[in-house]
XYZ file of C-alpha atoms in Angstrom:
710
model
C 154.789 39.805 126.407
C 155.144 42.414 128.979
C 156.459 45.027 126.008
C 153.211 43.938 123.992
C 150.923 44.915 126.967
C 148.900 47.815 126.072
C 147.642 50.422 128.053
C 143.976 51.518 128.203
C 142.797 54.878 128.948
C 138.806 55.086 129.057
C 137.470 58.511 129.076
C 134.438 58.669 131.408
C 133.289 56.967 134.013
C 129.519 56.396 133.401
C 127.688 52.887 132.418
C 129.424 52.335 129.101
C 132.865 53.024 130.653
C 131.962 50.991 133.833
C 130.686 47.756 131.554
C 133.831 47.907 129.499
C 136.150 48.175 131.981
C 134.497 45.462 133.531
C 134.766 43.171 130.293
C 138.701 44.104 129.853
C 139.673 43.118 133.138
C 137.073 40.033 134.427
C 139.187 37.021 132.337
C 141.875 36.120 135.018
C 144.938 36.720 132.484
C 143.957 40.094 131.543
C 147.596 41.130 132.951
C 148.958 39.366 130.238
C 147.002 41.661 127.638
C 147.260 44.945 129.667
C 149.926 46.790 131.382
C 147.281 49.034 132.944
C 143.242 50.087 132.532
C 142.857 53.751 133.485
C 138.982 55.594 134.062
C 139.346 59.082 133.768
C 136.513 60.898 135.316
C 135.292 64.656 135.242
C 134.870 65.815 138.973
C 134.447 63.754 142.008
C 132.177 60.793 140.537
C 131.352 57.916 138.598
C 127.898 57.741 136.802
C 127.358 59.825 134.096
C 123.958 60.387 133.613
C 122.862 57.891 136.026
C 125.443 59.771 138.887
C 123.733 60.054 141.951
C 124.968 61.878 145.813
C 124.148 62.257 149.342
C 123.177 66.039 150.423
C 121.623 67.129 153.739
C 120.766 64.952 156.089
C 122.492 62.000 153.463
C 119.328 62.411 151.683
C 119.685 60.641 147.941
C 119.880 62.985 144.817
C 119.518 61.755 141.250
C 119.830 62.989 137.671
C 116.129 61.454 137.260
C 114.083 58.378 137.908
C 116.430 55.305 137.879
C 114.766 51.869 137.840
C 116.093 48.620 136.132
C 114.139 46.641 133.933
C 113.637 42.727 133.887
C 114.308 42.272 130.546
C 117.775 43.935 131.193
C 120.534 40.366 131.107
C 123.367 41.803 130.248
C 123.079 44.644 132.615
C 121.899 42.639 135.413
C 124.348 39.558 134.700
C 127.284 42.454 135.307
C 125.920 43.897 138.648
C 125.111 40.370 139.990
C 128.952 39.226 139.038
C 129.828 42.066 141.345
C 127.897 41.922 143.975
C 129.708 37.923 144.385
C 132.928 39.631 143.434
C 132.505 42.438 146.128
C 131.921 39.520 148.972
C 129.863 41.801 151.178
C 129.369 39.846 155.044
C 125.750 38.726 155.774
C 123.971 41.500 157.605
C 126.006 44.030 156.161
C 123.642 47.250 154.149
C 122.588 45.703 150.609
C 124.783 42.376 150.889
C 124.036 40.738 147.844
C 122.160 42.160 144.762
C 118.537 40.911 145.529
C 119.406 43.351 148.742
C 119.898 45.980 146.473
C 117.461 45.063 143.606
C 113.561 44.843 144.893
C 110.836 43.623 142.264
C 108.412 46.121 141.252
C 105.309 45.056 139.157
C 102.815 47.818 139.837
C 102.658 50.744 137.058
C 99.885 53.415 136.997
C 99.041 55.643 133.883
C 97.273 59.010 133.661
C 94.368 58.655 131.624
C 91.859 61.551 130.712
C 88.136 60.503 130.921
C 85.680 63.155 130.142
C 87.753 65.588 130.383
C 88.874 64.774 133.580
C 91.956 62.968 134.863
C 91.760 59.239 136.495
C 94.413 56.961 136.707
C 94.727 53.543 134.561
C 96.575 50.722 136.966
C 98.453 48.013 135.290
C 99.589 44.792 136.853
C 102.646 42.956 135.644
C 102.872 39.266 137.432
C 105.677 38.715 139.760
C 108.032 35.710 138.627
C 110.348 33.769 140.423
C 112.795 34.003 137.885
C 116.209 35.830 138.274
C 117.414 38.923 135.698
C 120.214 37.830 133.587
C 120.230 33.640 133.831
C 119.147 31.411 131.688
C 117.248 31.195 129.228
C 117.272 31.719 125.040
C 116.276 35.076 123.426
C 113.005 34.391 122.025
C 112.760 35.104 118.021
C 110.680 37.375 115.996
C 108.119 34.615 115.873
C 108.511 33.816 119.330
C 107.170 37.303 119.983
C 104.531 36.788 117.909
C 103.131 33.931 119.170
C 103.584 35.049 122.353
C 101.555 38.330 121.685
C 98.444 36.149 120.491
C 98.763 33.801 123.487
C 98.996 37.033 125.582
C 96.003 38.447 123.763
C 94.073 35.557 124.000
C 94.898 35.286 128.186
C 93.624 38.687 128.525
C 90.389 38.234 126.833
C 89.929 34.825 128.074
C 89.827 36.437 131.706
C 87.818 39.447 130.669
C 85.533 38.069 127.565
C 85.298 34.474 126.723
C 84.807 33.642 130.170
C 81.652 35.976 130.914
C 78.255 34.984 130.559
C 76.073 36.147 127.335
C 73.657 38.834 128.531
C 70.177 37.668 128.846
C 67.254 39.525 127.465
C 64.623 40.828 130.036
C 61.776 38.744 130.948
C 58.510 40.274 130.155
C 56.293 41.403 132.543
C 52.166 40.750 132.533
C 51.247 44.103 131.512
C 51.797 45.166 128.184
C 53.051 41.494 127.249
C 52.035 42.135 123.431
C 54.311 45.280 123.371
C 57.189 43.882 125.003
C 56.826 40.637 122.744
C 58.771 42.395 120.055
C 61.415 43.770 122.574
C 61.922 40.769 124.017
C 62.683 39.193 120.271
C 64.883 41.673 119.514
C 66.611 41.315 122.971
C 67.137 37.707 122.154
C 68.571 38.159 119.023
C 70.993 41.116 120.153
C 71.769 38.482 122.720
C 72.736 35.654 120.559
C 74.250 37.449 118.072
C 76.602 38.852 120.779
C 77.568 35.294 122.106
C 78.305 34.683 117.977
C 80.866 37.568 118.534
C 82.272 35.995 121.107
C 82.594 32.662 120.051
C 84.247 33.637 116.766
C 86.481 36.134 118.416
C 87.530 32.775 120.385
C 87.950 31.066 117.504
C 89.500 33.412 115.312
C 92.055 34.090 118.269
C 92.776 30.419 119.046
C 93.201 30.040 115.441
C 96.236 32.875 114.726
C 97.480 31.774 117.739
C 97.951 28.204 116.784
C 99.059 29.801 113.127
C 101.788 31.923 114.421
C 102.696 28.854 116.723
C 103.400 26.409 113.678
C 105.563 29.741 112.136
C 107.566 29.483 115.060
C 108.302 26.048 115.158
C 108.850 25.677 110.956
C 110.299 29.087 110.231
C 112.108 27.556 107.417
C 108.841 27.232 105.984
C 107.269 30.754 106.328
C 107.213 32.818 102.961
C 105.085 36.063 102.372
C 102.080 34.053 101.895
C 101.839 32.714 105.338
C 102.501 35.838 107.154
C 99.631 37.886 104.875
C 97.154 34.666 105.786
C 97.925 35.837 109.618
C 97.867 39.388 108.586
C 94.494 38.996 106.960
C 92.970 36.346 110.163
C 94.079 39.238 112.620
C 92.318 41.956 110.508
C 89.257 39.684 110.694
C 89.689 39.645 114.190
C 90.000 42.570 114.798
C 86.845 43.631 112.719
C 85.021 41.058 114.856
C 86.550 42.792 118.223
C 85.102 46.016 117.170
C 82.008 45.190 115.837
C 81.462 43.728 119.403
C 82.573 46.379 121.219
C 82.058 49.682 119.916
C 78.802 50.306 121.351
C 80.088 49.364 124.622
C 83.446 51.702 124.278
C 82.118 54.794 125.227
C 80.332 53.989 128.318
C 82.898 51.247 129.671
C 86.018 52.197 131.045
C 87.447 48.716 131.797
C 86.175 47.556 127.977
C 87.530 50.343 126.530
C 90.964 49.721 128.023
C 91.109 46.395 127.061
C 90.862 47.369 123.261
C 93.363 49.884 123.500
C 95.810 46.540 124.310
C 94.410 44.231 122.212
C 94.017 47.142 119.377
C 98.067 48.402 120.019
C 99.258 44.154 120.310
C 97.439 43.637 116.844
C 98.610 46.399 114.762
C 102.400 45.464 115.781
C 101.864 41.753 115.296
C 100.128 42.925 111.345
C 102.361 45.335 110.937
C 105.667 42.762 111.351
C 103.560 40.324 108.955
C 103.255 42.410 106.929
C 106.258 44.647 106.474
C 108.078 40.982 106.853
C 111.500 42.545 108.316
C 112.966 39.110 107.904
C 114.271 36.797 110.817
C 118.166 37.785 110.866
C 119.933 39.602 113.981
C 118.821 43.163 113.846
C 116.263 42.535 111.323
C 113.404 45.623 112.948
C 115.719 47.619 112.008
C 114.230 47.539 108.386
C 111.082 49.112 110.715
C 113.164 52.110 111.478
C 112.562 54.327 108.777
C 108.703 54.642 109.844
C 107.892 57.021 113.351
C 106.207 54.426 115.671
C 102.732 56.072 115.808
C 102.896 56.143 111.884
C 103.742 52.362 111.588
C 100.437 52.018 114.491
C 97.999 53.505 112.308
C 99.385 51.969 109.018
C 98.499 48.677 110.117
C 95.019 49.579 111.335
C 95.209 50.586 114.890
C 92.378 53.133 115.859
C 93.294 57.266 116.436
C 92.139 56.212 119.588
C 94.710 53.765 120.528
C 97.440 55.529 118.824
C 96.772 58.580 121.181
C 95.991 56.417 124.740
C 97.741 56.579 127.533
C 99.145 53.371 127.031
C 101.010 54.465 123.851
C 102.100 58.256 125.363
C 103.723 56.301 128.494
C 105.989 54.604 126.331
C 107.084 58.036 124.630
C 107.592 59.451 128.456
C 109.693 56.586 129.298
C 112.169 57.166 126.692
C 111.929 61.237 126.474
C 110.547 60.166 122.784
C 109.961 64.384 122.577
C 112.169 66.157 119.474
C 113.612 68.968 121.385
C 111.970 68.477 124.011
C 108.674 69.576 122.476
C 105.985 67.448 124.049
C 103.759 67.996 120.717
C 106.408 66.179 118.611
C 106.874 62.902 119.575
C 109.222 60.859 117.697
C 110.544 57.339 118.490
C 112.094 54.714 115.574
C 109.059 52.150 114.976
C 111.720 48.781 114.781
C 113.076 50.273 118.207
C 109.930 50.588 119.615
C 108.625 47.412 118.783
C 111.571 45.382 119.977
C 111.829 47.468 122.949
C 108.287 46.544 124.188
C 108.718 42.824 123.015
C 111.608 42.567 125.191
C 110.207 44.837 128.301
C 106.540 42.821 127.747
C 108.035 39.156 127.484
C 111.303 38.758 128.017
C 111.501 39.851 131.831
C 112.503 38.105 134.787
C 110.925 38.454 138.171
C 109.542 41.464 137.524
C 109.077 44.294 134.825
C 110.711 46.991 136.649
C 113.203 46.514 139.431
C 113.720 49.259 141.944
C 117.169 50.019 143.613
C 116.784 49.919 147.653
C 119.146 53.489 147.843
C 120.863 55.515 144.918
C 121.768 54.121 141.588
C 125.442 55.597 142.538
C 125.608 53.561 145.842
C 123.798 50.288 144.420
C 125.742 50.150 141.122
C 128.882 52.315 140.913
C 129.933 51.524 144.175
C 130.311 47.985 143.904
C 131.552 48.109 140.299
C 134.008 50.836 141.294
C 135.393 48.639 144.428
C 135.635 45.472 142.663
C 137.817 47.268 139.561
C 139.608 48.977 141.976
C 140.418 45.943 143.613
C 141.664 44.302 140.641
C 143.684 47.019 139.241
C 142.214 49.625 137.519
C 143.192 53.086 138.271
C 140.618 55.729 138.712
C 141.877 59.809 137.898
C 139.003 61.943 139.274
C 138.797 65.779 138.404
C 140.275 65.346 135.032
C 138.230 67.216 132.379
C 138.876 65.870 128.662
C 139.484 69.168 126.645
C 140.143 67.642 123.335
C 141.366 64.229 120.987
C 144.247 64.872 118.568
C 144.250 62.727 115.841
C 148.179 61.639 114.445
C 149.627 63.176 111.455
C 147.967 60.496 109.526
C 144.253 60.506 111.155
C 143.879 57.299 111.249
C 144.697 56.849 115.363
C 144.849 59.194 118.153
C 147.713 60.628 119.446
C 147.230 62.825 122.092
C 144.704 63.765 125.157
C 144.496 67.025 126.367
C 142.711 66.820 129.702
C 142.423 69.478 132.391
C 142.831 68.916 135.862
C 140.644 70.023 138.008
C 141.753 70.149 141.132
C 144.841 67.752 143.027
C 144.695 65.771 146.160
C 146.690 66.608 149.338
C 148.126 62.818 150.146
C 147.663 60.256 147.455
C 144.478 59.019 145.316
C 141.546 60.813 146.189
C 139.093 58.700 148.075
C 135.633 59.115 146.713
C 133.555 57.146 148.913
C 131.309 58.321 152.255
C 129.936 56.080 154.809
C 126.114 56.485 155.326
C 124.476 53.293 158.092
C 127.029 51.631 157.366
C 126.456 51.422 153.190
C 129.615 53.201 151.319
C 127.737 56.365 149.172
C 128.636 58.907 146.751
C 128.529 62.417 148.059
C 127.129 65.149 146.133
C 129.800 67.341 146.302
C 133.279 66.913 146.310
C 135.671 65.922 149.448
C 136.853 69.117 149.955
C 139.430 68.224 152.638
C 141.397 65.818 150.114
C 141.686 68.651 147.875
C 144.368 71.378 147.997
C 142.033 73.763 145.783
C 139.166 72.776 147.959
C 138.574 75.773 150.141
C 138.606 77.766 147.013
C 136.273 75.141 145.378
C 133.983 75.060 148.283
C 133.805 79.279 149.043
C 133.340 79.728 145.659
C 130.695 77.141 144.780
C 132.298 75.574 141.761
C 130.333 72.947 140.079
C 133.263 71.208 138.636
C 130.676 68.407 136.463
C 129.444 71.807 134.707
C 130.051 72.639 131.010
C 129.673 76.391 131.962
C 131.632 76.446 134.835
C 134.218 79.468 135.362
C 137.044 76.802 136.920
C 138.040 75.756 133.259
C 140.196 78.511 133.082
C 142.047 77.828 135.988
C 142.664 74.140 135.396
C 146.222 72.438 135.391
C 146.594 71.353 131.206
C 148.096 67.550 131.470
C 148.318 66.002 127.750
C 148.449 62.127 127.537
C 150.786 61.204 125.020
C 150.788 58.045 122.658
C 153.165 54.875 123.764
C 153.744 56.714 127.206
C 150.639 57.340 128.654
C 148.267 55.059 126.413
C 148.004 52.887 123.519
C 144.053 52.515 123.446
C 141.260 54.762 124.011
C 137.701 53.816 125.455
C 135.634 56.815 124.458
C 132.763 56.632 127.198
C 131.408 60.294 126.992
C 128.105 60.658 125.772
C 127.441 61.350 122.472
C 126.384 65.667 122.592
C 129.959 65.975 124.086
C 132.047 64.832 120.722
C 131.401 68.354 118.961
C 133.227 69.615 121.874
C 135.982 67.102 122.575
C 136.596 65.335 119.547
C 136.012 67.953 116.461
C 138.773 66.533 114.810
C 137.387 62.669 115.021
C 134.049 64.407 113.287
C 136.255 66.014 110.511
C 138.635 63.238 109.690
C 135.718 60.470 109.528
C 132.047 60.798 107.193
C 130.665 58.438 109.380
C 131.581 60.263 112.823
C 130.081 63.444 110.824
C 126.751 61.711 109.824
C 126.618 60.475 113.717
C 126.863 63.990 114.735
C 123.952 64.699 112.209
C 121.537 62.264 112.743
C 121.356 60.909 115.961
C 119.582 63.553 118.067
C 119.234 64.080 121.984
C 117.311 65.835 124.372
C 117.595 67.587 127.792
C 115.310 66.290 131.014
C 114.296 67.772 134.329
C 113.974 66.153 137.342
C 112.238 66.713 140.742
C 112.359 64.873 144.007
C 109.852 65.835 147.056
C 110.425 64.633 150.315
C 106.721 65.162 152.147
C 105.088 64.532 155.553
C 102.391 62.251 154.625
C 102.467 58.686 153.199
C 100.640 57.647 150.052
C 97.803 56.994 152.156
C 97.967 60.446 153.894
C 98.224 61.858 150.317
C 94.876 59.722 149.281
C 96.657 57.067 147.145
C 94.735 54.422 146.739
C 96.375 51.938 145.015
C 99.886 50.258 145.505
C 103.173 51.886 145.034
C 103.368 52.916 141.502
C 105.888 53.966 138.749
C 103.515 56.145 136.710
C 103.657 57.747 133.383
C 101.418 59.644 131.216
C 100.885 62.496 133.731
C 100.333 65.973 132.507
C 103.417 67.985 130.703
C 105.989 68.978 131.035
C 106.784 66.362 134.410
C 104.936 63.200 133.106
C 106.658 60.522 134.714
C 106.158 59.973 138.822
C 107.169 57.147 141.011
C 107.255 56.639 144.926
C 110.361 56.236 145.781
C 109.785 56.085 149.424
C 111.444 52.413 150.088
C 114.986 54.537 149.607
C 114.247 56.661 152.991
C 115.436 54.062 155.506
C 118.603 54.638 153.648
C 118.543 58.582 154.450
C 119.102 59.987 157.516
C 116.506 62.458 158.496
C 116.427 63.737 162.532
C 113.473 62.834 164.810
C 110.554 64.821 163.827
C 111.622 65.811 160.266
C 111.497 62.276 158.798
C 109.336 62.245 155.768
C 106.770 59.670 154.998
C 106.658 59.746 151.433
C 109.555 60.192 148.607
C 108.390 61.235 145.275
C 110.606 61.229 141.911
C 109.243 63.511 139.021
C 110.534 63.481 135.630
C 109.809 64.573 132.313
C 111.793 65.742 128.793
C 113.293 69.424 128.625
C 113.244 71.652 125.763
C 116.224 74.057 124.830
C 120.183 73.282 123.509
C 123.721 73.676 123.912
C 124.795 77.301 125.147
C 128.184 78.100 124.748
C 130.695 77.389 127.497
C 130.822 81.179 128.199
C 127.474 81.616 129.067
C 128.237 81.064 132.782
C 124.436 81.698 133.837
C 123.088 78.891 132.139
C 122.785 76.405 135.339
C 121.550 78.724 137.166
C 118.866 80.162 134.392
C 117.937 76.557 133.453
C 117.690 75.560 137.082
C 114.715 77.884 137.677
C 112.923 77.148 134.627
C 112.673 73.651 136.687
C 111.431 75.165 139.922
C 108.984 77.224 138.003
C 107.541 74.622 136.037
C 107.313 72.449 139.197
C 106.171 74.568 141.274
C 103.459 75.589 138.479
C 102.746 71.553 137.414
C 102.253 70.927 141.599
C 99.431 73.923 142.137
C 97.440 72.689 138.711
C 97.487 68.453 139.262
C 98.959 66.767 142.215
C 95.388 65.931 143.156
C 95.291 63.547 139.759
C 97.336 61.305 142.130
C 97.454 63.059 145.663
C 93.662 63.894 146.427
C 94.459 64.957 150.011
C 97.249 67.206 148.721
C 94.922 70.247 147.922
C 95.069 73.395 150.222
C 91.660 75.028 151.220
C 91.755 77.886 148.907
C 93.221 75.373 146.092
C 96.682 74.637 144.698
C 99.134 72.338 146.149
C 99.238 72.227 149.915
C 103.136 73.193 150.721
C 103.071 72.507 154.161
C 103.161 68.911 153.291
C 106.644 69.034 152.149
C 109.469 68.809 154.652
C 111.211 71.960 155.514
C 113.395 72.523 158.534
C 113.769 75.996 158.042
C 109.859 75.983 158.251
C 109.075 78.409 155.813
C 105.695 79.165 154.379
C 104.028 78.946 151.113
C 105.998 77.817 147.886
C 109.141 79.138 149.500
C 109.025 75.518 150.870
C 109.943 74.116 147.870
C 113.217 75.435 147.970
C 113.870 72.479 150.644
C 113.615 70.009 147.925
C 115.826 69.040 145.175
C 115.464 69.343 141.339
C 117.878 69.777 138.546
C 118.000 70.049 134.989
C 119.642 67.831 132.860
C 121.458 70.269 130.366
C 125.265 69.425 129.820
C 126.237 68.179 126.874
C 127.152 64.892 128.948
C 123.599 64.707 130.549
C 121.330 64.896 127.473
C 119.397 61.946 126.599
C 120.201 59.817 123.465
C 116.936 59.739 121.043
C 116.103 57.365 118.671
C 114.317 59.324 115.902
C 112.778 57.997 112.854
C 115.597 57.503 110.160
C 118.490 57.680 113.056
C 119.488 54.227 113.271
C 121.665 54.401 110.106
C 123.671 57.024 112.033
C 124.656 55.035 114.926
C 128.617 53.918 114.585
C 129.168 50.298 116.162
C 131.265 49.604 119.056
C 132.842 46.807 117.498
C 133.214 48.105 113.941
C 136.090 51.438 115.393
C 136.832 53.943 112.938
C 140.263 54.466 114.362
C 143.028 52.321 115.104
C 143.163 52.776 118.771
C 139.805 54.913 119.339
C 136.993 52.689 120.729
C 133.427 54.123 121.501
C 130.756 53.216 124.270
C 127.764 54.777 125.158
C 123.659 54.467 124.536
C 123.929 56.204 121.295
C 126.265 53.073 119.375
C 124.883 50.683 117.622
C 124.034 47.959 120.028
C 121.231 45.868 119.435
C 118.721 48.104 121.155
C 119.809 51.455 119.872
C 117.841 53.433 122.302
C 118.335 55.122 126.086
C 118.529 52.502 128.724
C 121.317 50.802 130.777
C 121.214 47.584 129.057
C 122.037 49.599 125.574
C 125.150 50.858 127.405
C 125.917 47.839 128.852
C 126.340 46.052 125.501
C 127.882 48.747 123.820
C 130.731 48.974 126.310
C 130.856 44.843 126.083
C 130.924 45.231 122.528
C 134.117 47.755 122.938
C 135.727 45.085 125.058
C 134.965 42.561 122.161
C 136.920 45.132 119.572
C 139.616 45.380 121.831
C 140.460 42.069 122.850
C 138.104 39.654 121.755
C 135.989 39.514 124.813
C 133.258 38.623 125.522
C 131.910 37.037 122.522
C 129.543 38.340 120.474
C 127.141 35.082 121.162
C 127.799 35.800 124.686
C 126.167 39.025 124.656
C 122.412 38.567 125.308
C 120.087 39.437 122.787
C 122.402 41.245 120.600
C 122.274 39.040 117.238
C 118.062 39.217 117.495
C 115.933 40.901 115.762
């Protein structure tokens, strides 16, 4: 058995790689299958696009706004198991998973009303359910029935329970003249009552019909689907008739209409398009752009253009090339994502981490995997993959060793308030090259680093150093490190051409006042659909106790912003790229704050107009816009940092992690075909699980929650 054991090389340390390593080493007998599992990671930390670090005052510095969603069944199952195996003592910081993640149910949307910006509050109920635990995953008919039940509940609370308007009583003066008006008002009230009754009856009938289809899917036929679609169209016509005259003046009713209209359009579209009930059936809708799909199936233009839809595009950075005037996302991906997000969450629609993402997620994964026997080789930059002569397998892995340790393995973690964390810079004292790297301010994570010419070449040989390879780098890295694979495989060629990526940008602000002091009157939000280009905002003040601020400088609020960003991938010889693009983010953020901060923070406006810069915490106490230099911002422009998009027609080009093109190469990442096919943690974890399944048969496909669902 010993001679048959395989050596596994995992390239990259992002979520997909960690999920693959987790699954490969979870069986108690994993050592009987594998001689070694080694992770080769660029720079000094794990995390990929989800990496975070600790900067000055141990402040948390992220790649962007990171929260988990309550429907992340596989991701939560993994992280819950990691915390349990880690076994921190009670009283230690983040001792358990539910100390590391806290439920969050309030969402804010920016909305323009009459040319002015306002905030649209949305509350999603909290539950006692545990994410990643229990429950059969919904079928397509389950989603349809739950959507109609949800719409019924929404309308029941907002409309069906409201008393009908009463006609105004006429006075004695002018009674003859007003009698005609009285009759007219009485008839109008009667019509409104009839509309409400008809709406309720139609929605009850539609809900019950969907329930029958769910309970007896074997009896489904296109005629049944068309019948229900026609019923829903009648419902929408009644709804429009009932609300049309009120929508202009009643903001709450208009928002209600947007929700109902979009829900009905999605449901009618599913019934009319009839993608089927089998695994991945919603892929058939990916030929449509989502807004196109909504419009085709009757959604009003105002609904399609609403903040509710715009927020979804913001959430998934769904702007081709970073152009916010060109929203693009596949309809099947969208419907699946929205259904799972809204209808299958456990505990809360969002879960906020209580420290940096790396501290909350990658520290426990790293410590447990290391304890199991996984090796981590930091400062190893992948240069290229070399195929064997028959071009069917990887023969050599070419790596640049960026730095060497002075004594033994690199120990990457630091302690902040008792919590093991990842720093924002290497721990230079452990490195032979540490002083040079520090003095020259070399960024070892940058694609444009001039340090590349000073790396030590390392060649990993098949049979000696590895037998199997897990490729965990992000999609945009492939042309630069896997050119031979692309040239040898038509499917890889299609993937590189057919799947698109986009830059993102992120800004973090530490402010003196708390939310109330800034003028925000609603609960702590996660918010979308604000003015471009920084359209997403969240209050992340829950992280402040995990930072280390001196007395007198402690912030009252921590705000995270992010958004898509335009631009391609300049050649690695263009060393000025990082500074140039970081300046773009800084300029955009300063301009955005001067123009738009009053939307959510009415008290943040200076007397002379623009943003009140003295609100920013700055220990150097600079004046005006110069105080922004004390904050944190970044342009996520490296190939490994670019966000993977789901544009219409691209699903067909995604490679399957459990269907490899090369004999000993397995892939993982949110760019693979994984059942969700959108950029999120859950998709990446599922991809890592599929890669492990392809290698050793575990986990079983049926144990990957939601993979074989529509």
